[in-house]
Coordinates of C-alpha atoms and ligand atoms in Angstrom, one line a residue:
M968 CA 0.0 0.0 0.0
A969 CA 2.8 2.3 1.1
K970 CA 4.6 1.5 -2.2
V971 CA 1.5 2.4 -4.2
V972 CA 1.2 5.8 -2.4
L973 CA 4.9 6.4 -2.9
G974 CA 4.5 5.5 -6.6
V975 CA 1.6 7.9 -7.0
A976 CA 3.4 10.7 -5.2
V977 CA 6.5 10.2 -7.4
G978 CA 4.3 10.1 -10.5
V979 CA 2.5 13.4 -9.5
A980 CA 5.8 15.0 -8.7
V981 CA 7.2 14.0 -12.1
A982 CA 4.1 15.2 -13.9
A983 CA 4.3 18.5 -12.0
C984 CA 8.0 18.9 -12.9
A985 CA 7.2 18.1 -16.5
V986 CA 4.4 20.7 -16.6
A987 CA 6.7 23.2 -14.8
A988 CA 9.5 22.4 -17.3
L989 CA 7.0 22.9 -20.2
V990 CA 5.8 26.2 -18.9
V991 CA 9.4 27.4 -18.2
G992 CA 10.5 26.1 -21.6
R993 CA 7.7 27.9 -23.3
R994 CA 8.5 31.1 -21.4
V995 CA 12.2 30.7 -22.3
R996 CA 11.3 30.2 -26.0
T997 CA 8.9 33.1 -26.0
R998 CA 11.5 35.3 -24.3
R999 CA 14.1 34.1 -26.9
K1000 CA 11.7 34.9 -29.7
W1001 CA 11.0 38.3 -28.3
K1002 CA 14.7 38.9 -28.0
R1003 CA 15.0 38.0 -31.7
V1004 CA 12.3 40.5 -32.5
V1005 CA 14.1 43.2 -30.5
G1006 CA 17.3 42.1 -32.3
V1007 CA 15.6 42.8 -35.7
L1008 CA 15.0 46.4 -34.5
K1009 CA 18.5 46.8 -33.2
E1010 CA 20.0 45.5 -36.4
L1011 CA 17.8 48.0 -38.3
E1012 CA 18.8 50.9 -36.2
E1013 CA 22.5 50.0 -36.7
S1014 CA 22.2 49.6 -40.4
C1015 CA 20.2 52.8 -40.8
E1016 CA 22.7 54.9 -38.9
T1017 CA 23.2 58.4 -40.3
T1018 CA 25.8 60.1 -38.3
V1019 CA 26.6 63.7 -39.3
G1020 CA 30.0 62.5 -40.5
R1021 CA 28.3 60.1 -42.9
L1022 CA 25.8 62.7 -44.0
R1023 CA 28.6 65.0 -44.9
Q1024 CA 30.1 62.3 -47.1
V1025 CA 26.7 62.0 -48.8
V1026 CA 26.8 65.9 -49.3
D1027 CA 30.2 65.7 -50.9
A1028 CA 29.2 62.8 -53.1
M1029 CA 26.1 64.7 -54.3
A1030 CA 28.2 67.7 -55.2
V1031 CA 30.7 65.6 -57.0
E1032 CA 28.0 63.7 -59.0
M1033 CA 26.4 67.0 -59.9
H1034 CA 29.7 68.2 -61.4
A1035 CA 30.1 64.8 -63.2
G1036 CA 26.5 65.0 -64.6
L1037 CA 27.2 68.5 -65.9
A1038 CA 30.5 67.5 -67.5
S1039 CA 29.3 64.8 -69.8
E1040 CA 26.2 63.0 -71.0
G1041 CA 26.0 59.8 -68.9
G1042 CA 28.9 60.9 -66.7
S1043 CA 26.9 60.4 -63.6
K1044 CA 23.8 58.6 -62.2
L1045 CA 22.5 62.2 -62.0
K1046 CA 21.2 63.1 -65.4
M1047 CA 21.4 66.8 -64.8
L1048 CA 18.9 67.5 -67.6
L1049 CA 18.6 70.9 -69.4
T1050 CA 15.2 72.4 -69.0
F1051 CA 15.4 75.3 -71.4
V1052 CA 13.9 77.5 -68.7
D1053 CA 16.3 80.4 -68.6
N1054 CA 14.1 82.9 -66.9
L1055 CA 12.2 82.6 -63.7
P1056 CA 9.1 84.8 -63.0
S1057 CA 9.3 87.2 -60.2
G1058 CA 6.5 89.0 -58.3
F1059 CA 8.8 91.5 -56.7
P1060 CA 10.7 94.5 -58.1
I1061 CA 14.5 94.4 -58.6
L1062 CA 16.1 97.1 -56.7
G1063 CA 19.5 96.3 -55.6
Q1064 CA 22.4 93.9 -55.3
Y1065 CA 21.8 92.6 -51.8
S1066 CA 19.0 90.8 -50.2
M1067 CA 17.1 92.5 -47.4
I1068 CA 14.1 91.2 -45.6
V1069 CA 11.5 93.7 -44.4
G1070 CA 8.3 92.7 -42.9
V1071 CA 6.7 89.8 -41.0
P1072 CA 9.3 87.7 -39.2
P1073 CA 9.3 84.1 -40.5
V1074 CA 8.1 81.3 -38.3
C1075 CA 10.9 79.7 -36.4
Y1076 CA 10.6 76.0 -36.6
F1077 CA 12.9 73.7 -34.7
G1078 CA 15.5 76.4 -34.9
M1079 CA 15.1 76.4 -38.7
V1080 CA 13.5 79.3 -40.4
F1081 CA 10.4 77.9 -42.0
E1082 CA 8.0 80.0 -44.0
F1083 CA 4.8 79.0 -45.7
L1084 CA 4.1 81.0 -48.8
S1085 CA 0.5 80.8 -48.2
C1086 CA 0.7 82.7 -44.9
C1087 CA 3.8 84.8 -45.2
N1088 CA 3.9 88.2 -46.8
L1089 CA 7.5 89.1 -47.0
A1090 CA 8.5 92.3 -48.6
A1091 CA 11.9 91.4 -50.0
L1092 CA 14.2 93.8 -51.8
S1093 CA 16.5 91.5 -53.6
V1094 CA 18.2 90.3 -56.7
S1095 CA 18.9 86.7 -57.4
C1096 CA 21.4 84.9 -59.5
S1097 CA 18.9 84.6 -62.3
C1098 CA 17.4 87.0 -64.9
I1099 CA 14.0 88.1 -63.9
L1100 CA 11.1 88.7 -66.2
P1101 CA 9.2 92.0 -66.1
W1102 CA 5.9 90.7 -64.9
S1103 CA 3.0 92.2 -66.7
E1104 CA 1.2 89.1 -68.1
K1105 CA -2.6 89.2 -67.9
G1106 CA -5.2 86.6 -68.6
T1107 CA -6.1 83.1 -67.8
F1108 CA -3.5 80.3 -68.0
Y1109 CA -3.7 76.7 -67.2
G1110 CA -1.5 74.2 -65.5
L1111 CA -1.6 70.4 -65.6
D1112 CA 0.3 68.6 -62.9
L1113 CA 0.8 64.9 -63.4
G1114 CA 2.4 63.6 -60.2
G1115 CA 3.0 60.1 -59.0
T1116 CA -0.2 59.7 -57.0
N1117 CA -2.3 62.7 -57.8
F1118 CA -3.3 64.7 -60.8
R1119 CA -4.0 68.4 -60.5
V1120 CA -5.6 70.8 -63.0
L1121 CA -5.2 74.5 -62.3
R1122 CA -6.5 77.7 -63.7
V1123 CA -4.4 80.8 -62.9
E1124 CA -5.8 84.2 -63.4
L1125 CA -3.2 86.9 -63.8
G1126 CA -4.1 90.5 -63.1
G1127 CA -1.1 92.1 -64.7
Q1128 CA 0.1 93.4 -61.4
R1129 CA 3.1 92.1 -59.6
S1130 CA 2.6 89.4 -57.1
S1131 CA -1.1 88.9 -57.7
F1132 CA -3.0 86.0 -59.1
D1133 CA -6.0 83.9 -58.4
R1134 CA -6.0 80.2 -58.6
D1135 CA -8.5 77.4 -59.0
V1136 CA -7.4 73.9 -58.4
A1137 CA -9.0 70.5 -59.0
Q1138 CA -7.3 67.4 -57.8
Q1139 CA -7.9 63.7 -58.2
A1140 CA -6.1 60.5 -57.6
I1141 CA -4.6 58.9 -60.7
P1142 CA -6.5 55.6 -61.3
P1143 CA -3.9 52.8 -60.8
R1144 CA -5.0 51.0 -64.0
L1145 CA -3.9 54.1 -66.0
M1146 CA -0.4 53.9 -64.7
T1147 CA 0.4 50.7 -66.5
G1148 CA -2.1 50.7 -69.4
R1149 CA -1.9 52.5 -72.8
S1150 CA -0.7 56.1 -73.2
E1151 CA -4.0 56.9 -75.0
D1152 CA -6.0 56.1 -71.9
L1153 CA -3.8 58.2 -69.6
F1154 CA -3.8 61.2 -71.9
D1155 CA -7.6 60.9 -72.5
F1156 CA -8.0 61.1 -68.7
I1157 CA -5.8 64.1 -68.5
A1158 CA -7.6 66.0 -71.3
S1159 CA -11.0 65.2 -69.9
S1160 CA -10.1 66.6 -66.5
L1161 CA -8.8 69.7 -68.1
Q1162 CA -11.9 70.0 -70.3
H1163 CA -14.0 69.8 -67.2
L1164 CA -12.2 72.7 -65.6
V1165 CA -12.3 74.8 -68.7
E1166 CA -16.0 74.3 -69.2
K1167 CA -16.7 75.1 -65.5
G1168 CA -14.6 78.3 -65.6
N1169 CA -15.3 81.8 -66.6
D1170 CA -12.1 82.9 -68.3
S1171 CA -11.2 86.6 -68.2
E1172 CA -11.6 88.8 -71.2
Q1173 CA -7.9 89.2 -71.7
S1174 CA -7.6 85.5 -72.4
P1175 CA -6.6 84.7 -75.9
I1176 CA -8.8 82.4 -78.0
I1177 CA -6.1 79.8 -77.8
K1178 CA -5.5 79.1 -74.2
E1179 CA -1.9 78.6 -73.0
L1180 CA -1.1 75.6 -70.9
G1181 CA 1.9 74.6 -68.7
F1182 CA 2.3 70.9 -68.5
T1183 CA 4.1 69.6 -65.4
F1184 CA 5.2 66.0 -66.2
S1185 CA 7.1 64.6 -63.2
F1186 CA 9.2 61.9 -64.9
P1187 CA 12.6 62.0 -66.5
V1188 CA 12.3 63.9 -69.9
K1189 CA 15.1 64.9 -72.3
Q1190 CA 13.9 68.4 -73.2
T1191 CA 14.3 69.5 -76.8
S1192 CA 12.9 73.0 -76.1
V1193 CA 11.0 74.6 -73.3
S1194 CA 7.8 73.2 -74.8
S1195 CA 8.9 69.7 -75.9
G1196 CA 10.7 66.7 -74.6
I1197 CA 11.1 63.0 -74.9
L1198 CA 10.3 60.6 -72.1
I1199 CA 13.5 58.8 -71.0
K1200 CA 11.9 56.3 -68.6
W1201 CA 9.0 55.9 -66.2
T1202 CA 9.4 56.0 -62.4
K1203 CA 7.1 55.8 -59.4
G1204 CA 5.3 52.7 -60.5
F1205 CA 4.3 53.9 -64.0
A1206 CA 5.0 51.5 -66.8
I1207 CA 3.3 52.6 -70.1
T1208 CA 5.7 51.2 -72.5
D1209 CA 4.4 52.8 -75.7
M1210 CA 5.2 56.2 -74.3
V1211 CA 9.0 55.8 -73.7
G1212 CA 10.9 57.7 -76.4
K1213 CA 7.9 59.8 -77.4
E1214 CA 7.6 63.5 -77.4
V1215 CA 5.4 64.1 -74.4
A1216 CA 3.9 67.6 -75.1
G1217 CA 3.1 66.4 -78.7
V1218 CA 1.1 63.5 -77.4
L1219 CA -0.8 65.9 -75.1
Q1220 CA -1.3 68.4 -77.9
Q1221 CA -2.8 65.7 -80.2
T1222 CA -5.1 64.5 -77.4
L1223 CA -6.3 68.1 -76.8
A1224 CA -7.0 68.6 -80.5
R1225 CA -8.9 65.3 -80.6
K1226 CA -11.1 66.4 -77.7
G1227 CA -11.7 69.8 -79.4
L1228 CA -9.9 71.8 -76.8
N1229 CA -8.3 75.0 -78.2
M1230 CA -5.2 74.9 -76.1
Q1231 CA -1.5 75.3 -76.7
V1232 CA 1.1 73.5 -74.6
A1233 CA 3.4 76.5 -74.1
V1234 CA 5.8 74.8 -71.6
L1235 CA 6.6 71.3 -70.7
V1236 CA 8.3 71.2 -67.3
N1237 CA 9.3 68.9 -64.5
N1238 CA 7.4 69.4 -61.2
T1239 CA 10.6 70.7 -59.5
V1240 CA 10.9 73.4 -62.2
G1241 CA 7.3 74.5 -61.6
T1242 CA 8.0 74.6 -57.9
L1243 CA 11.1 76.7 -58.5
A1244 CA 9.2 79.1 -60.7
L1245 CA 6.5 79.7 -58.1
G1246 CA 9.1 79.9 -55.3
H1247 CA 11.0 82.5 -57.3
Y1248 CA 7.9 84.4 -58.2
H1249 CA 7.3 84.9 -54.5
D1250 CA 10.9 85.2 -53.3
A1251 CA 13.8 86.1 -55.6
D1252 CA 16.3 84.5 -53.3
T1253 CA 15.0 81.1 -54.3
V1254 CA 17.8 79.1 -56.0
A1255 CA 16.6 75.5 -55.9
A1256 CA 13.4 73.4 -55.5
V1257 CA 12.9 70.0 -54.0
I1258 CA 10.0 67.6 -54.2
I1259 CA 9.4 64.9 -51.6
G1260 CA 6.1 63.3 -52.4
T1261 CA 5.4 59.9 -54.1
G1262 CA 8.9 60.3 -55.5
T1263 CA 11.7 62.8 -55.0
N1264 CA 13.6 65.1 -57.2
A1265 CA 15.4 68.5 -57.2
C1266 CA 16.3 71.3 -59.6
Y1267 CA 18.4 74.4 -59.3
W1268 CA 19.6 77.5 -61.1
E1269 CA 22.9 76.9 -62.8
R1270 CA 25.3 79.2 -64.8
T1271 CA 25.4 78.1 -68.4
D1272 CA 29.2 78.1 -68.4
A1273 CA 29.1 75.4 -65.7
I1274 CA 27.0 73.1 -68.0
I1275 CA 30.1 71.8 -69.7
K1276 CA 28.4 69.0 -71.6
C1277 CA 26.5 71.5 -73.6
Q1278 CA 29.2 73.9 -74.7
G1279 CA 27.9 76.8 -76.7
L1280 CA 24.7 77.0 -74.8
L1281 CA 23.8 80.6 -74.7
T1282 CA 20.9 82.2 -72.8
T1283 CA 20.1 85.8 -72.4
S1284 CA 20.2 85.4 -68.6
G1285 CA 23.5 83.5 -68.6
G1286 CA 21.8 80.7 -66.6
M1287 CA 19.3 77.8 -66.9
V1288 CA 17.4 75.7 -64.5
V1289 CA 18.8 72.1 -64.4
N1290 CA 16.6 69.2 -63.5
M1291 CA 18.9 66.9 -61.5
E1292 CA 16.7 63.8 -61.4
W1293 CA 18.3 63.2 -58.0
G1294 CA 16.0 60.2 -57.3
N1295 CA 18.6 58.1 -59.2
F1296 CA 21.5 59.4 -57.0
W1297 CA 23.6 56.8 -55.3
S1298 CA 26.6 56.9 -53.0
S1299 CA 28.2 54.0 -51.1
H1300 CA 28.0 56.2 -48.0
M1301 CA 24.2 55.8 -48.0
P1302 CA 23.2 53.3 -45.3
R1303 CA 21.6 50.4 -47.1
T1304 CA 19.8 47.5 -45.4
S1305 CA 18.6 44.0 -46.6
Y1306 CA 15.1 45.5 -46.7
D1307 CA 16.2 48.1 -49.3
I1308 CA 17.9 45.4 -51.4
E1309 CA 14.7 43.3 -51.4
L1310 CA 12.5 46.2 -52.1
D1311 CA 14.6 47.2 -55.0
A1312 CA 14.5 43.7 -56.5
E1313 CA 10.8 43.5 -56.1
S1314 CA 10.0 47.0 -57.4
P1315 CA 8.8 47.8 -60.9
N1316 CA 12.2 49.4 -61.7
P1317 CA 15.1 47.3 -60.1
N1318 CA 18.6 48.9 -59.9
D1319 CA 17.1 52.3 -60.5
Q1320 CA 16.2 55.4 -58.4
G1321 CA 18.2 54.3 -55.4
F1322 CA 18.0 57.6 -53.5
E1323 CA 14.2 57.8 -54.2
K1324 CA 13.7 54.3 -52.8
M1325 CA 15.2 55.3 -49.5
I1326 CA 13.4 58.7 -49.2
S1327 CA 10.0 59.0 -50.9
G1328 CA 6.4 58.3 -50.0
M1329 CA 6.0 55.4 -52.5
Y1330 CA 8.6 53.4 -50.7
L1331 CA 8.9 54.3 -47.0
G1332 CA 5.8 52.5 -45.9
D1333 CA 6.9 49.4 -47.8
I1334 CA 10.2 49.3 -46.0
V1335 CA 8.3 49.4 -42.7
R1336 CA 6.0 46.6 -43.9
R1337 CA 9.1 44.5 -44.7
V1338 CA 10.6 45.0 -41.2
I1339 CA 7.3 44.1 -39.5
L1340 CA 7.1 41.0 -41.7
R1341 CA 10.6 40.0 -40.6
M1342 CA 9.6 40.5 -37.0
S1343 CA 6.4 38.5 -37.4
Q1344 CA 8.5 35.6 -38.8
E1345 CA 10.8 35.7 -35.8
S1346 CA 8.0 35.6 -33.2
D1347 CA 4.3 34.5 -33.0
V1348 CA 3.5 37.6 -31.0
F1349 CA 2.4 39.1 -34.3
G1350 CA 0.2 36.1 -35.0
P1351 CA 0.2 34.2 -38.3
V1352 CA 1.7 36.1 -41.3
F1353 CA -1.1 37.6 -43.3
S1354 CA -1.1 38.2 -47.0
S1355 CA -1.4 41.9 -46.3
L1356 CA 2.1 41.8 -44.8
S1357 CA 3.8 39.5 -47.3
V1358 CA 2.9 41.1 -50.6
P1359 CA 5.1 44.0 -51.8
F1360 CA 3.1 47.3 -52.0
A1361 CA 0.1 45.3 -50.7
L1362 CA -1.9 48.4 -49.9
G1363 CA -1.1 50.2 -53.2
Y1364 CA 1.7 52.6 -53.8
A1365 CA 0.2 55.6 -52.0
S1366 CA -1.4 54.2 -48.8
M1367 CA 1.2 52.6 -46.6
T1368 CA 3.3 55.7 -45.9
P1369 CA 0.4 57.8 -44.6
L1370 CA -0.4 54.9 -42.3
M1371 CA 3.2 54.7 -41.3
A1372 CA 3.1 58.4 -40.5
A1373 CA -0.1 58.0 -38.5
M1374 CA 1.4 55.2 -36.4
H1375 CA 4.6 57.1 -35.9
E1376 CA 2.8 60.2 -34.7
D1377 CA 0.3 58.3 -32.4
D1378 CA 1.0 60.0 -29.0
S1379 CA -1.8 58.1 -27.1
P1380 CA -0.4 56.2 -24.1
E1381 CA -1.9 52.9 -25.3
L1382 CA -1.0 53.6 -28.9
T1383 CA -4.7 53.1 -29.9
K1384 CA -4.2 54.4 -33.4
V1385 CA -1.4 52.0 -34.0
A1386 CA -3.6 49.1 -32.7
R1387 CA -6.4 50.2 -35.1
I1388 CA -4.2 50.5 -38.2
L1389 CA -2.5 47.2 -37.4
K1390 CA -5.9 45.5 -37.0
D1391 CA -7.8 47.2 -39.8
D1392 CA -5.2 47.7 -42.5
L1393 CA -2.4 45.1 -41.8
K1394 CA -4.8 42.5 -40.3
I1395 CA -2.7 42.0 -37.2
P1396 CA -5.2 42.1 -34.3
D1397 CA -4.4 42.2 -30.6
L1398 CA -0.8 43.1 -30.8
P1399 CA 0.5 43.7 -27.2
L1400 CA 1.5 47.2 -26.3
K1401 CA 5.2 46.4 -26.1
A1402 CA 5.1 45.1 -29.7
R1403 CA 3.2 48.2 -30.8
K1404 CA 5.9 50.3 -29.4
L1405 CA 8.4 48.4 -31.5
V1406 CA 6.4 49.1 -34.6
V1407 CA 6.4 52.8 -33.8
K1408 CA 10.2 52.6 -33.4
V1409 CA 10.5 51.0 -36.8
C1410 CA 8.6 53.9 -38.4
D1411 CA 10.8 56.3 -36.6
V1412 CA 14.1 54.7 -37.8
V1413 CA 12.9 54.5 -41.4
A1414 CA 11.5 58.1 -41.5
R1415 CA 14.5 59.6 -39.7
R1416 CA 17.0 58.0 -42.2
A1417 CA 15.0 59.2 -45.1
A1418 CA 14.6 62.8 -43.8
R1419 CA 18.3 63.0 -43.0
L1420 CA 19.4 61.7 -46.4
A1421 CA 17.1 64.3 -48.1
A1422 CA 18.7 67.0 -45.9
A1423 CA 22.1 65.8 -47.1
G1424 CA 20.9 66.0 -50.7
I1425 CA 19.8 69.6 -50.2
V1426 CA 23.1 70.6 -48.7
G1427 CA 24.8 68.9 -51.6
I1428 CA 23.1 71.3 -54.0
L1429 CA 24.0 74.3 -51.8
K1430 CA 27.6 73.1 -51.7
K1431 CA 27.7 72.8 -55.5
I1432 CA 26.5 76.4 -55.9
G1433 CA 28.6 77.8 -53.1
R1434 CA 25.7 78.4 -50.7
D1435 CA 26.7 76.0 -47.9
G1436 CA 28.8 78.6 -46.1
S1437 CA 32.1 76.9 -47.0
G1438 CA 33.2 79.6 -49.4
C1439 CA 31.5 82.7 -47.9
I1440 CA 33.0 85.9 -46.7
R1441 CA 34.1 86.2 -43.1
V1442 CA 33.8 89.7 -41.6
G1443 CA 35.2 88.8 -38.2
R1444 CA 37.2 86.1 -36.5
T1445 CA 34.4 83.7 -35.5
R1446 CA 32.1 81.5 -37.6
S1447 CA 29.2 83.6 -36.5
D1448 CA 30.8 86.6 -38.1
T1449 CA 30.4 84.9 -41.5
K1450 CA 28.4 86.8 -44.0
M1451 CA 26.2 84.5 -45.9
R1452 CA 23.6 85.3 -48.5
R1453 CA 20.0 84.4 -47.7
T1454 CA 19.2 81.2 -49.6
V1455 CA 15.8 79.9 -50.2
V1456 CA 14.9 76.4 -51.3
A1457 CA 11.3 75.9 -52.5
I1458 CA 9.8 72.6 -51.4
E1459 CA 6.7 70.6 -52.2
G1460 CA 5.3 67.1 -51.8
S1461 CA 3.0 65.6 -49.2
L1462 CA 5.6 63.5 -47.5
Y1463 CA 7.3 66.8 -46.4
T1464 CA 4.2 68.9 -45.9
Q1465 CA 2.0 66.2 -44.2
Y1466 CA 4.5 64.2 -42.2
T1467 CA 5.5 66.4 -39.2
M1468 CA 8.2 64.0 -37.8
F1469 CA 9.8 63.6 -41.2
R1470 CA 9.9 67.4 -41.6
E1471 CA 11.4 67.9 -38.2
Y1472 CA 14.1 65.3 -38.7
L1473 CA 15.0 67.0 -42.0
H1474 CA 15.3 70.4 -40.4
E1475 CA 17.3 68.9 -37.6
A1476 CA 19.8 67.3 -40.0
L1477 CA 20.2 70.5 -42.0
H1478 CA 21.2 72.3 -38.8
E1479 CA 23.6 69.5 -37.9
I1480 CA 25.3 69.4 -41.3
L1481 CA 25.5 73.2 -41.9
G1482 CA 25.9 74.3 -38.3
E1483 CA 23.6 76.9 -36.7
D1484 CA 25.3 80.0 -38.1
I1485 CA 24.9 78.9 -41.7
A1486 CA 21.6 77.1 -41.3
Q1487 CA 19.9 80.3 -40.1
H1488 CA 20.4 81.7 -43.6
V1489 CA 18.9 78.7 -45.4
I1490 CA 15.1 78.8 -45.7
L1491 CA 12.9 76.0 -46.8
K1492 CA 9.6 77.5 -48.2
V1493 CA 6.6 75.4 -49.0
T1494 CA 5.0 76.3 -52.3
E1495 CA 1.4 75.3 -52.2
D1496 CA 0.5 73.6 -55.5
G1497 CA 3.8 75.0 -56.8
S1498 CA 4.5 72.5 -59.4
G1499 CA 1.3 73.2 -61.3
T1500 CA 0.9 76.9 -60.6
G1501 CA 4.6 77.5 -61.5
A1502 CA 4.0 75.8 -64.8
A1503 CA 1.0 78.1 -65.5
L1504 CA 3.2 81.1 -64.7
L1505 CA 5.9 79.8 -67.0
A1506 CA 3.2 79.3 -69.7
A1507 CA 2.2 82.9 -69.3
S1508 CA 5.8 84.2 -69.5
H1509 CA 6.6 82.0 -72.5
S1510 CA 3.3 82.8 -74.4
S1511 CA 4.1 86.5 -74.5
K1512 CA 7.7 86.0 -75.8
S1513 CA 8.0 86.0 -79.5
V1514 CA 11.8 85.2 -79.4
D1515 CA 13.5 82.2 -78.0
N1516 CA 16.1 83.2 -75.5
V1517 CA 18.0 80.0 -75.7
Q1518 CA 20.6 79.2 -78.4
L1519 CA 22.6 76.1 -78.9
L1520 CA 25.6 76.9 -81.0
Ligands
ADP3055 P1 2.3 63.6 -56.1 O1 3.6 62.8 -55.8 O2 1.4 62.8 -56.9 O3 2.6 64.9 -56.7 P2 1.9 64.4 -53.4 O4 3.0 65.4 -53.3 O5 0.6 64.7 -52.7 O6 1.5 63.8 -54.8 O7 2.5 63.1 -52.6 C1 1.7 61.9 -52.5 C2 2.5 60.9 -51.6 O8 2.8 61.5 -50.3 C3 1.7 59.7 -51.3 O9 2.0 58.7 -52.2 C4 2.2 59.3 -49.9 O10 3.2 58.4 -50.0 C5 2.7 60.6 -49.3 N1 1.8 61.1 -48.3 C6 0.6 61.6 -48.5 N2 0.0 62.0 -47.3 C7 0.9 61.7 -46.4 C8 0.9 61.7 -44.9 N3 -0.2 62.2 -44.2 N4 1.9 61.3 -44.3 C9 3.0 60.7 -44.9 N5 3.0 60.6 -46.3 C10 2.0 61.1 -47.0
MG3056 MG1 3.3 66.7 -57.1

């Protein structure tokens, strides 16, 4: 009997030990898996490191590549395309050699001067590096802005007075099926939207019978004149093969004629050029423009004698806007991760647009998705891997980055917005708070790297044109005695304007790279609907000119 009792007791003890071992074992395994998830984040943080030293190397590389791209055709990954825009509109009088700001003080943002055109009313007495048009155009002009996600149609009413115009804008998302279909369908869609705005409007009496149109086409184009150019390649998920190699303005012109619209494509410009035009119209110290939206690109004002690959290029102003196509920039100093490599391989344009794929709205959300997917493969805390996580660009090209921004900026203690987005959009329900915090951290790492690289790109341009403070006049002994010209960079794109954390990181990095003394002279100005409005302004200025200012000898 005693033996039986002993046997039962031993059996119970063994079973209890086994259960305890099982529980402990499971806990150890869970902890180990969690450690691996945390390890994924740590590895990401390390491989996305952007120290100021590294950013300065990217700055130097950008300036070097700009020189190379200007020196010879195909000399760099930066195409440095001629735009044939040799004059920029200005809404202010030209009165002197030096820049002086009088009026409303700009808003100070994170230590960085940050001015919104829509709300600031600076009276600036200045002259810029470029030739400025006398501004007396009157009438109604149109702008078409084909971005990567959105399409905008604009009507700009010019009153013939400096710095005054009214604007009417209609925006709609580009239907994804049109991005990969036939060119005829895309251009029909564009022309119909324009037709709608024209019919709705009440054009001023000064408007000519044939209406002038500025077409902003945000893809790499080899310009053949200010109003014509050949599509080099598609980016940002577009793949309409029958368009590559075609003259873009001509295709639009034919479509307008087919639809019975009496309109003339007066200028064909890149979105950066439109943004620079509007930026310059409002502030003559504007020397460059940057877009950070679905994709990213920049342009700036260059002296014609620096455009070595085009010797004999003569303009009345002595300069021309150069479209950098910086989305294709690459430097070995850029911190690249396995996620970037996989994203590139699975993108519609592998081995292309390396800078853009680390910076712009089309890609940031997808990098975050890839990291969350890796985490979910390391631990079951995320539950089973759902298709929404495992398919590249699963939520479309435009959706994931706004969701990433919303998660990143969720400041509720329980991260309720993060929980909702994970549940509703990524189909990951009931993720514990500690895992939600990791997701926010992933968004932070990816956005911070992107913003800091964009800042390095901007300083690269400033370095190329001698506006980074390295070559400026010192009037005293210290760095703060340095005399630096006010330098304005026009900026547009929803990633920058809508994603506060991204914008703050970008400004922070500009300060780190340039130093406070120099950074206070560099102003980033948002131009509202600049790419389309600027194109309409350029259409106005080019419609009234009977002579072509540009000569290629
Ligand atoms: P486009 O590139 O078509 O000219 P936008 O400049 O408006 O258009 O940029 C659209 C892109 O900006 C979207 O694809 C998206 O990636 C990003 N975006 C839009 N809204 C936000 C937001 N709130 N937060 C972060 N990114 C955003
Ligand atoms: Mg745009």
